[in-house]
Amino acid sequence: MNQIFTSALAKAAVLRNKYTRIAILLTKVSIKISQTNWSKVNGNAMKEKINQFMRLAKAYVSGRYRFVPWKTMATLLAALIYFLNPFDVVPDIVPVLGLGDDFAVLMWVYNSVAVEVDRFLAWEKMKSGAA
Protein backbone atom coordinates (compact mmCIF):
# COMPACT_ATOMS: atom_id res chain seq x y z
CA MET A 1 0.00 0.00 0.00
CA ASN A 2 1.45 3.37 -0.92
CA GLN A 3 1.68 6.33 1.45
CA ILE A 4 -0.97 8.33 -0.44
CA PHE A 5 -3.51 5.50 -0.16
CA THR A 6 -2.64 5.12 3.53
CA SER A 7 -3.44 8.82 3.95
CA ALA A 8 -6.72 8.35 2.04
CA LEU A 9 -7.59 5.44 4.33
CA ALA A 10 -6.99 7.62 7.40
CA LYS A 11 -9.28 10.30 5.93
CA ALA A 12 -11.94 7.70 5.18
CA ALA A 13 -11.75 6.25 8.70
CA VAL A 14 -12.90 9.54 10.24
CA LEU A 15 -16.00 9.59 8.03
CA ARG A 16 -17.76 6.97 10.14
CA ASN A 17 -21.32 8.19 10.86
CA LYS A 18 -20.57 11.45 9.00
CA TYR A 19 -23.13 10.81 6.27
CA THR A 20 -23.23 14.39 4.99
CA ARG A 21 -19.46 14.39 4.47
CA ILE A 22 -19.68 11.04 2.69
CA ALA A 23 -22.45 12.43 0.47
CA ILE A 24 -20.23 15.43 -0.40
CA LEU A 25 -17.40 13.04 -1.28
CA LEU A 26 -19.75 11.07 -3.54
CA THR A 27 -20.85 14.27 -5.27
CA LYS A 28 -17.22 15.15 -5.98
CA VAL A 29 -16.60 11.66 -7.38
CA SER A 30 -19.69 12.01 -9.60
CA ILE A 31 -18.30 15.27 -10.97
CA LYS A 32 -14.91 13.71 -11.70
CA ILE A 33 -16.60 10.74 -13.37
CA SER A 34 -18.55 13.08 -15.64
CA GLN A 35 -15.42 15.09 -16.51
CA THR A 36 -13.21 12.09 -17.27
CA ASN A 37 -12.76 11.03 -20.88
CA TRP A 38 -13.19 7.29 -20.34
CA SER A 39 -12.71 6.39 -24.01
CA LYS A 40 -9.10 7.63 -23.94
CA VAL A 41 -8.23 5.24 -21.12
CA ASN A 42 -10.39 2.23 -22.04
CA GLY A 43 -12.01 2.78 -18.70
CA ASN A 44 -15.59 1.59 -19.14
CA ALA A 45 -15.09 -1.46 -16.90
CA MET A 46 -13.42 0.71 -14.27
CA LYS A 47 -16.17 3.31 -14.54
CA GLU A 48 -18.72 0.55 -13.81
CA LYS A 49 -16.75 -0.57 -10.73
CA ILE A 50 -16.61 3.03 -9.47
CA ASN A 51 -20.36 3.31 -10.05
CA GLN A 52 -20.88 0.13 -8.02
CA PHE A 53 -18.82 1.65 -5.20
CA MET A 54 -20.90 4.81 -5.47
CA ARG A 55 -24.23 2.95 -5.36
CA LEU A 56 -23.07 0.92 -2.35
CA ALA A 57 -21.90 4.05 -0.53
CA LYS A 58 -25.14 5.91 -1.34
CA ALA A 59 -27.23 2.99 -0.08
CA TYR A 60 -25.07 2.92 3.07
CA VAL A 61 -25.41 6.67 3.66
CA SER A 62 -29.18 6.57 3.12
CA GLY A 63 -29.51 3.68 5.58
CA ARG A 64 -31.04 1.38 2.97
CA TYR A 65 -28.05 -0.99 3.08
CA ARG A 66 -25.98 -1.31 6.24
CA PHE A 67 -24.97 -4.95 5.88
CA VAL A 68 -21.38 -4.08 5.09
CA PRO A 69 -18.66 -3.85 7.76
CA TRP A 70 -17.33 -0.34 8.40
CA LYS A 71 -13.80 -1.52 7.55
CA THR A 72 -15.03 -2.39 4.05
CA MET A 73 -16.78 0.96 3.70
CA ALA A 74 -13.67 2.82 4.86
CA THR A 75 -11.52 0.94 2.34
CA LEU A 76 -14.01 1.66 -0.44
CA LEU A 77 -14.21 5.35 0.51
CA ALA A 78 -10.41 5.54 0.64
CA ALA A 79 -10.28 4.29 -2.95
CA LEU A 80 -12.72 7.05 -3.96
CA ILE A 81 -10.66 9.64 -2.06
CA TYR A 82 -7.55 8.38 -3.87
CA PHE A 83 -9.40 8.63 -7.20
CA LEU A 84 -10.24 12.26 -6.42
CA ASN A 85 -6.70 13.20 -5.42
CA PRO A 86 -5.10 14.92 -8.43
CA PHE A 87 -1.63 14.65 -6.86
CA ASP A 88 -1.29 10.95 -6.19
CA VAL A 89 1.54 8.73 -7.40
CA VAL A 90 1.02 9.79 -11.03
CA PRO A 91 -0.70 13.20 -11.21
CA ASP A 92 -3.99 13.18 -13.10
CA ILE A 93 -2.78 15.87 -15.50
CA VAL A 94 -0.46 13.31 -17.10
CA PRO A 95 -2.50 12.03 -20.06
CA VAL A 96 -3.69 8.41 -19.73
CA LEU A 97 -1.06 7.48 -17.11
CA GLY A 98 -2.59 9.89 -14.62
CA LEU A 99 -5.58 7.60 -14.23
CA GLY A 100 -3.47 4.44 -14.39
CA ASP A 101 -2.44 4.50 -10.74
CA ASP A 102 -6.01 5.42 -9.76
CA PHE A 103 -7.27 2.38 -11.67
CA ALA A 104 -4.65 0.15 -10.04
CA VAL A 105 -5.74 1.24 -6.56
CA LEU A 106 -9.44 0.96 -7.45
CA MET A 107 -8.94 -2.57 -8.84
CA TRP A 108 -6.92 -3.61 -5.81
CA VAL A 109 -9.65 -2.33 -3.49
CA TYR A 110 -12.40 -3.81 -5.66
CA ASN A 111 -10.72 -7.22 -5.49
CA SER A 112 -10.22 -6.82 -1.74
CA VAL A 113 -13.90 -6.10 -1.08
CA ALA A 114 -15.40 -8.09 -3.97
CA VAL A 115 -17.38 -10.41 -1.68
CA GLU A 116 -19.13 -7.45 -0.03
CA VAL A 117 -19.72 -5.73 -3.38
CA ASP A 118 -21.21 -8.94 -4.79
CA ARG A 119 -23.53 -9.20 -1.77
CA PHE A 120 -24.62 -5.62 -2.32
CA LEU A 121 -25.20 -6.20 -6.04
CA ALA A 122 -27.32 -9.25 -5.25
CA TRP A 123 -29.32 -7.21 -2.71
CA GLU A 124 -29.68 -4.39 -5.24
CA LYS A 125 -30.88 -6.83 -7.90
CA MET A 126 -33.36 -8.40 -5.49
CA LYS A 127 -34.69 -4.96 -4.52
CA SER A 128 -35.10 -3.86 -8.13
CA GLY A 129 -36.84 -7.12 -9.00
CA ALA A 130 -39.26 -6.66 -6.10
CA ALA A 131 -40.18 -3.12 -7.21
JSON list of C-alpha atoms in Angstrom, two decimals:
[
{"chain": "A", "resi": 1, "resn": "MET", "atom": "CA", "xyz": [0.00, 0.00, 0.00]},
{"chain": "A", "resi": 2, "resn": "ASN", "atom": "CA", "xyz": [1.45, 3.37, -0.92]},
{"chain": "A", "resi": 3, "resn": "GLN", "atom": "CA", "xyz": [1.68, 6.33, 1.45]},
{"chain": "A", "resi": 4, "resn": "ILE", "atom": "CA", "xyz": [-0.97, 8.33, -0.44]},
{"chain": "A", "resi": 5, "resn": "PHE", "atom": "CA", "xyz": [-3.51, 5.50, -0.16]},
{"chain": "A", "resi": 6, "resn": "THR", "atom": "CA", "xyz": [-2.64, 5.12, 3.53]},
{"chain": "A", "resi": 7, "resn": "SER", "atom": "CA", "xyz": [-3.44, 8.82, 3.95]},
{"chain": "A", "resi": 8, "resn": "ALA", "atom": "CA", "xyz": [-6.72, 8.35, 2.04]},
{"chain": "A", "resi": 9, "resn": "LEU", "atom": "CA", "xyz": [-7.59, 5.44, 4.33]},
{"chain": "A", "resi": 10, "resn": "ALA", "atom": "CA", "xyz": [-6.99, 7.62, 7.40]},
{"chain": "A", "resi": 11, "resn": "LYS", "atom": "CA", "xyz": [-9.28, 10.30, 5.93]},
{"chain": "A", "resi": 12, "resn": "ALA", "atom": "CA", "xyz": [-11.94, 7.70, 5.18]},
{"chain": "A", "resi": 13, "resn": "ALA", "atom": "CA", "xyz": [-11.75, 6.25, 8.70]},
{"chain": "A", "resi": 14, "resn": "VAL", "atom": "CA", "xyz": [-12.90, 9.54, 10.24]},
{"chain": "A", "resi": 15, "resn": "LEU", "atom": "CA", "xyz": [-16.00, 9.59, 8.03]},
{"chain": "A", "resi": 16, "resn": "ARG", "atom": "CA", "xyz": [-17.76, 6.97, 10.14]},
{"chain": "A", "resi": 17, "resn": "ASN", "atom": "CA", "xyz": [-21.32, 8.19, 10.86]},
{"chain": "A", "resi": 18, "resn": "LYS", "atom": "CA", "xyz": [-20.57, 11.45, 9.00]},
{"chain": "A", "resi": 19, "resn": "TYR", "atom": "CA", "xyz": [-23.13, 10.81, 6.27]},
{"chain": "A", "resi": 20, "resn": "THR", "atom": "CA", "xyz": [-23.23, 14.39, 4.99]},
{"chain": "A", "resi": 21, "resn": "ARG", "atom": "CA", "xyz": [-19.46, 14.39, 4.47]},
{"chain": "A", "resi": 22, "resn": "ILE", "atom": "CA", "xyz": [-19.68, 11.04, 2.69]},
{"chain": "A", "resi": 23, "resn": "ALA", "atom": "CA", "xyz": [-22.45, 12.43, 0.47]},
{"chain": "A", "resi": 24, "resn": "ILE", "atom": "CA", "xyz": [-20.23, 15.43, -0.40]},
{"chain": "A", "resi": 25, "resn": "LEU", "atom": "CA", "xyz": [-17.40, 13.04, -1.28]},
{"chain": "A", "resi": 26, "resn": "LEU", "atom": "CA", "xyz": [-19.75, 11.07, -3.54]},
{"chain": "A", "resi": 27, "resn": "THR", "atom": "CA", "xyz": [-20.85, 14.27, -5.27]},
{"chain": "A", "resi": 28, "resn": "LYS", "atom": "CA", "xyz": [-17.22, 15.15, -5.98]},
{"chain": "A", "resi": 29, "resn": "VAL", "atom": "CA", "xyz": [-16.60, 11.66, -7.38]},
{"chain": "A", "resi": 30, "resn": "SER", "atom": "CA", "xyz": [-19.69, 12.01, -9.60]},
{"chain": "A", "resi": 31, "resn": "ILE", "atom": "CA", "xyz": [-18.30, 15.27, -10.97]},
{"chain": "A", "resi": 32, "resn": "LYS", "atom": "CA", "xyz": [-14.91, 13.71, -11.70]},
{"chain": "A", "resi": 33, "resn": "ILE", "atom": "CA", "xyz": [-16.60, 10.74, -13.37]},
{"chain": "A", "resi": 34, "resn": "SER", "atom": "CA", "xyz": [-18.55, 13.08, -15.64]},
{"chain": "A", "resi": 35, "resn": "GLN", "atom": "CA", "xyz": [-15.42, 15.09, -16.51]},
{"chain": "A", "resi": 36, "resn": "THR", "atom": "CA", "xyz": [-13.21, 12.09, -17.27]},
{"chain": "A", "resi": 37, "resn": "ASN", "atom": "CA", "xyz": [-12.76, 11.03, -20.88]},
{"chain": "A", "resi": 38, "resn": "TRP", "atom": "CA", "xyz": [-13.19, 7.29, -20.34]},
{"chain": "A", "resi": 39, "resn": "SER", "atom": "CA", "xyz": [-12.71, 6.39, -24.01]},
{"chain": "A", "resi": 40, "resn": "LYS", "atom": "CA", "xyz": [-9.10, 7.63, -23.94]},
{"chain": "A", "resi": 41, "resn": "VAL", "atom": "CA", "xyz": [-8.23, 5.24, -21.12]},
{"chain": "A", "resi": 42, "resn": "ASN", "atom": "CA", "xyz": [-10.39, 2.23, -22.04]},
{"chain": "A", "resi": 43, "resn": "GLY", "atom": "CA", "xyz": [-12.01, 2.78, -18.70]},
{"chain": "A", "resi": 44, "resn": "ASN", "atom": "CA", "xyz": [-15.59, 1.59, -19.14]},
{"chain": "A", "resi": 45, "resn": "ALA", "atom": "CA", "xyz": [-15.09, -1.46, -16.90]},
{"chain": "A", "resi": 46, "resn": "MET", "atom": "CA", "xyz": [-13.42, 0.71, -14.27]},
{"chain": "A", "resi": 47, "resn": "LYS", "atom": "CA", "xyz": [-16.17, 3.31, -14.54]},
{"chain": "A", "resi": 48, "resn": "GLU", "atom": "CA", "xyz": [-18.72, 0.55, -13.81]},
{"chain": "A", "resi": 49, "resn": "LYS", "atom": "CA", "xyz": [-16.75, -0.57, -10.73]},
{"chain": "A", "resi": 50, "resn": "ILE", "atom": "CA", "xyz": [-16.61, 3.03, -9.47]},
{"chain": "A", "resi": 51, "resn": "ASN", "atom": "CA", "xyz": [-20.36, 3.31, -10.05]},
{"chain": "A", "resi": 52, "resn": "GLN", "atom": "CA", "xyz": [-20.88, 0.13, -8.02]},
{"chain": "A", "resi": 53, "resn": "PHE", "atom": "CA", "xyz": [-18.82, 1.65, -5.20]},
{"chain": "A", "resi": 54, "resn": "MET", "atom": "CA", "xyz": [-20.90, 4.81, -5.47]},
{"chain": "A", "resi": 55, "resn": "ARG", "atom": "CA", "xyz": [-24.23, 2.95, -5.36]},
{"chain": "A", "resi": 56, "resn": "LEU", "atom": "CA", "xyz": [-23.07, 0.92, -2.35]},
{"chain": "A", "resi": 57, "resn": "ALA", "atom": "CA", "xyz": [-21.90, 4.05, -0.53]},
{"chain": "A", "resi": 58, "resn": "LYS", "atom": "CA", "xyz": [-25.14, 5.91, -1.34]},
{"chain": "A", "resi": 59, "resn": "ALA", "atom": "CA", "xyz": [-27.23, 2.99, -0.08]},
{"chain": "A", "resi": 60, "resn": "TYR", "atom": "CA", "xyz": [-25.07, 2.92, 3.07]},
{"chain": "A", "resi": 61, "resn": "VAL", "atom": "CA", "xyz": [-25.41, 6.67, 3.66]},
{"chain": "A", "resi": 62, "resn": "SER", "atom": "CA", "xyz": [-29.18, 6.57, 3.12]},
{"chain": "A", "resi": 63, "resn": "GLY", "atom": "CA", "xyz": [-29.51, 3.68, 5.58]},
{"chain": "A", "resi": 64, "resn": "ARG", "atom": "CA", "xyz": [-31.04, 1.38, 2.97]},
{"chain": "A", "resi": 65, "resn": "TYR", "atom": "CA", "xyz": [-28.05, -0.99, 3.08]},
{"chain": "A", "resi": 66, "resn": "ARG", "atom": "CA", "xyz": [-25.98, -1.31, 6.24]},
{"chain": "A", "resi": 67, "resn": "PHE", "atom": "CA", "xyz": [-24.97, -4.95, 5.88]},
{"chain": "A", "resi": 68, "resn": "VAL", "atom": "CA", "xyz": [-21.38, -4.08, 5.09]},
{"chain": "A", "resi": 69, "resn": "PRO", "atom": "CA", "xyz": [-18.66, -3.85, 7.76]},
{"chain": "A", "resi": 70, "resn": "TRP", "atom": "CA", "xyz": [-17.33, -0.34, 8.40]},
{"chain": "A", "resi": 71, "resn": "LYS", "atom": "CA", "xyz": [-13.80, -1.52, 7.55]},
{"chain": "A", "resi": 72, "resn": "THR", "atom": "CA", "xyz": [-15.03, -2.39, 4.05]},
{"chain": "A", "resi": 73, "resn": "MET", "atom": "CA", "xyz": [-16.78, 0.96, 3.70]},
{"chain": "A", "resi": 74, "resn": "ALA", "atom": "CA", "xyz": [-13.67, 2.82, 4.86]},
{"chain": "A", "resi": 75, "resn": "THR", "atom": "CA", "xyz": [-11.52, 0.94, 2.34]},
{"chain": "A", "resi": 76, "resn": "LEU", "atom": "CA", "xyz": [-14.01, 1.66, -0.44]},
{"chain": "A", "resi": 77, "resn": "LEU", "atom": "CA", "xyz": [-14.21, 5.35, 0.51]},
{"chain": "A", "resi": 78, "resn": "ALA", "atom": "CA", "xyz": [-10.41, 5.54, 0.64]},
{"chain": "A", "resi": 79, "resn": "ALA", "atom": "CA", "xyz": [-10.28, 4.29, -2.95]},
{"chain": "A", "resi": 80, "resn": "LEU", "atom": "CA", "xyz": [-12.72, 7.05, -3.96]},
{"chain": "A", "resi": 81, "resn": "ILE", "atom": "CA", "xyz": [-10.66, 9.64, -2.06]},
{"chain": "A", "resi": 82, "resn": "TYR", "atom": "CA", "xyz": [-7.55, 8.38, -3.87]},
{"chain": "A", "resi": 83, "resn": "PHE", "atom": "CA", "xyz": [-9.40, 8.63, -7.20]},
{"chain": "A", "resi": 84, "resn": "LEU", "atom": "CA", "xyz": [-10.24, 12.26, -6.42]},
{"chain": "A", "resi": 85, "resn": "ASN", "atom": "CA", "xyz": [-6.70, 13.20, -5.42]},
{"chain": "A", "resi": 86, "resn": "PRO", "atom": "CA", "xyz": [-5.10, 14.92, -8.43]},
{"chain": "A", "resi": 87, "resn": "PHE", "atom": "CA", "xyz": [-1.63, 14.65, -6.86]},
{"chain": "A", "resi": 88, "resn": "ASP", "atom": "CA", "xyz": [-1.29, 10.95, -6.19]},
{"chain": "A", "resi": 89, "resn": "VAL", "atom": "CA", "xyz": [1.54, 8.73, -7.40]},
{"chain": "A", "resi": 90, "resn": "VAL", "atom": "CA", "xyz": [1.02, 9.79, -11.03]},
{"chain": "A", "resi": 91, "resn": "PRO", "atom": "CA", "xyz": [-0.70, 13.20, -11.21]},
{"chain": "A", "resi": 92, "resn": "ASP", "atom": "CA", "xyz": [-3.99, 13.18, -13.10]},
{"chain": "A", "resi": 93, "resn": "ILE", "atom": "CA", "xyz": [-2.78, 15.87, -15.50]},
{"chain": "A", "resi": 94, "resn": "VAL", "atom": "CA", "xyz": [-0.46, 13.31, -17.10]},
{"chain": "A", "resi": 95, "resn": "PRO", "atom": "CA", "xyz": [-2.50, 12.03, -20.06]},
{"chain": "A", "resi": 96, "resn": "VAL", "atom": "CA", "xyz": [-3.69, 8.41, -19.73]},
{"chain": "A", "resi": 97, "resn": "LEU", "atom": "CA", "xyz": [-1.06, 7.48, -17.11]},
{"chain": "A", "resi": 98, "resn": "GLY", "atom": "CA", "xyz": [-2.59, 9.89, -14.62]},
{"chain": "A", "resi": 99, "resn": "LEU", "atom": "CA", "xyz": [-5.58, 7.60, -14.23]},
{"chain": "A", "resi": 100, "resn": "GLY", "atom": "CA", "xyz": [-3.47, 4.44, -14.39]},
{"chain": "A", "resi": 101, "resn": "ASP", "atom": "CA", "xyz": [-2.44, 4.50, -10.74]},
{"chain": "A", "resi": 102, "resn": "ASP", "atom": "CA", "xyz": [-6.01, 5.42, -9.76]},
{"chain": "A", "resi": 103, "resn": "PHE", "atom": "CA", "xyz": [-7.27, 2.38, -11.67]},
{"chain": "A", "resi": 104, "resn": "ALA", "atom": "CA", "xyz": [-4.65, 0.15, -10.04]},
{"chain": "A", "resi": 105, "resn": "VAL", "atom": "CA", "xyz": [-5.74, 1.24, -6.56]},
{"chain": "A", "resi": 106, "resn": "LEU", "atom": "CA", "xyz": [-9.44, 0.96, -7.45]},
{"chain": "A", "resi": 107, "resn": "MET", "atom": "CA", "xyz": [-8.94, -2.57, -8.84]},
{"chain": "A", "resi": 108, "resn": "TRP", "atom": "CA", "xyz": [-6.92, -3.61, -5.81]},
{"chain": "A", "resi": 109, "resn": "VAL", "atom": "CA", "xyz": [-9.65, -2.33, -3.49]},
{"chain": "A", "resi": 110, "resn": "TYR", "atom": "CA", "xyz": [-12.40, -3.81, -5.66]},
{"chain": "A", "resi": 111, "resn": "ASN", "atom": "CA", "xyz": [-10.72, -7.22, -5.49]},
{"chain": "A", "resi": 112, "resn": "SER", "atom": "CA", "xyz": [-10.22, -6.82, -1.74]},
{"chain": "A", "resi": 113, "resn": "VAL", "atom": "CA", "xyz": [-13.90, -6.10, -1.08]},
{"chain": "A", "resi": 114, "resn": "ALA", "atom": "CA", "xyz": [-15.40, -8.09, -3.97]},
{"chain": "A", "resi": 115, "resn": "VAL", "atom": "CA", "xyz": [-17.38, -10.41, -1.68]},
{"chain": "A", "resi": 116, "resn": "GLU", "atom": "CA", "xyz": [-19.13, -7.45, -0.03]},
{"chain": "A", "resi": 117, "resn": "VAL", "atom": "CA", "xyz": [-19.72, -5.73, -3.38]},
{"chain": "A", "resi": 118, "resn": "ASP", "atom": "CA", "xyz": [-21.21, -8.94, -4.79]},
{"chain": "A", "resi": 119, "resn": "ARG", "atom": "CA", "xyz": [-23.53, -9.20, -1.77]},
{"chain": "A", "resi": 120, "resn": "PHE", "atom": "CA", "xyz": [-24.62, -5.62, -2.32]},
{"chain": "A", "resi": 121, "resn": "LEU", "atom": "CA", "xyz": [-25.20, -6.20, -6.04]},
{"chain": "A", "resi": 122, "resn": "ALA", "atom": "CA", "xyz": [-27.32, -9.25, -5.25]},
{"chain": "A", "resi": 123, "resn": "TRP", "atom": "CA", "xyz": [-29.32, -7.21, -2.71]},
{"chain": "A", "resi": 124, "resn": "GLU", "atom": "CA", "xyz": [-29.68, -4.39, -5.24]},
{"chain": "A", "resi": 125, "resn": "LYS", "atom": "CA", "xyz": [-30.88, -6.83, -7.90]},
{"chain": "A", "resi": 126, "resn": "MET", "atom": "CA", "xyz": [-33.36, -8.40, -5.49]},
{"chain": "A", "resi": 127, "resn": "LYS", "atom": "CA", "xyz": [-34.69, -4.96, -4.52]},
{"chain": "A", "resi": 128, "resn": "SER", "atom": "CA", "xyz": [-35.10, -3.86, -8.13]},
{"chain": "A", "resi": 129, "resn": "GLY", "atom": "CA", "xyz": [-36.84, -7.12, -9.00]},
{"chain": "A", "resi": 130, "resn": "ALA", "atom": "CA", "xyz": [-39.26, -6.66, -6.10]},
{"chain": "A", "resi": 131, "resn": "ALA", "atom": "CA", "xyz": [-40.18, -3.12, -7.21]}
]
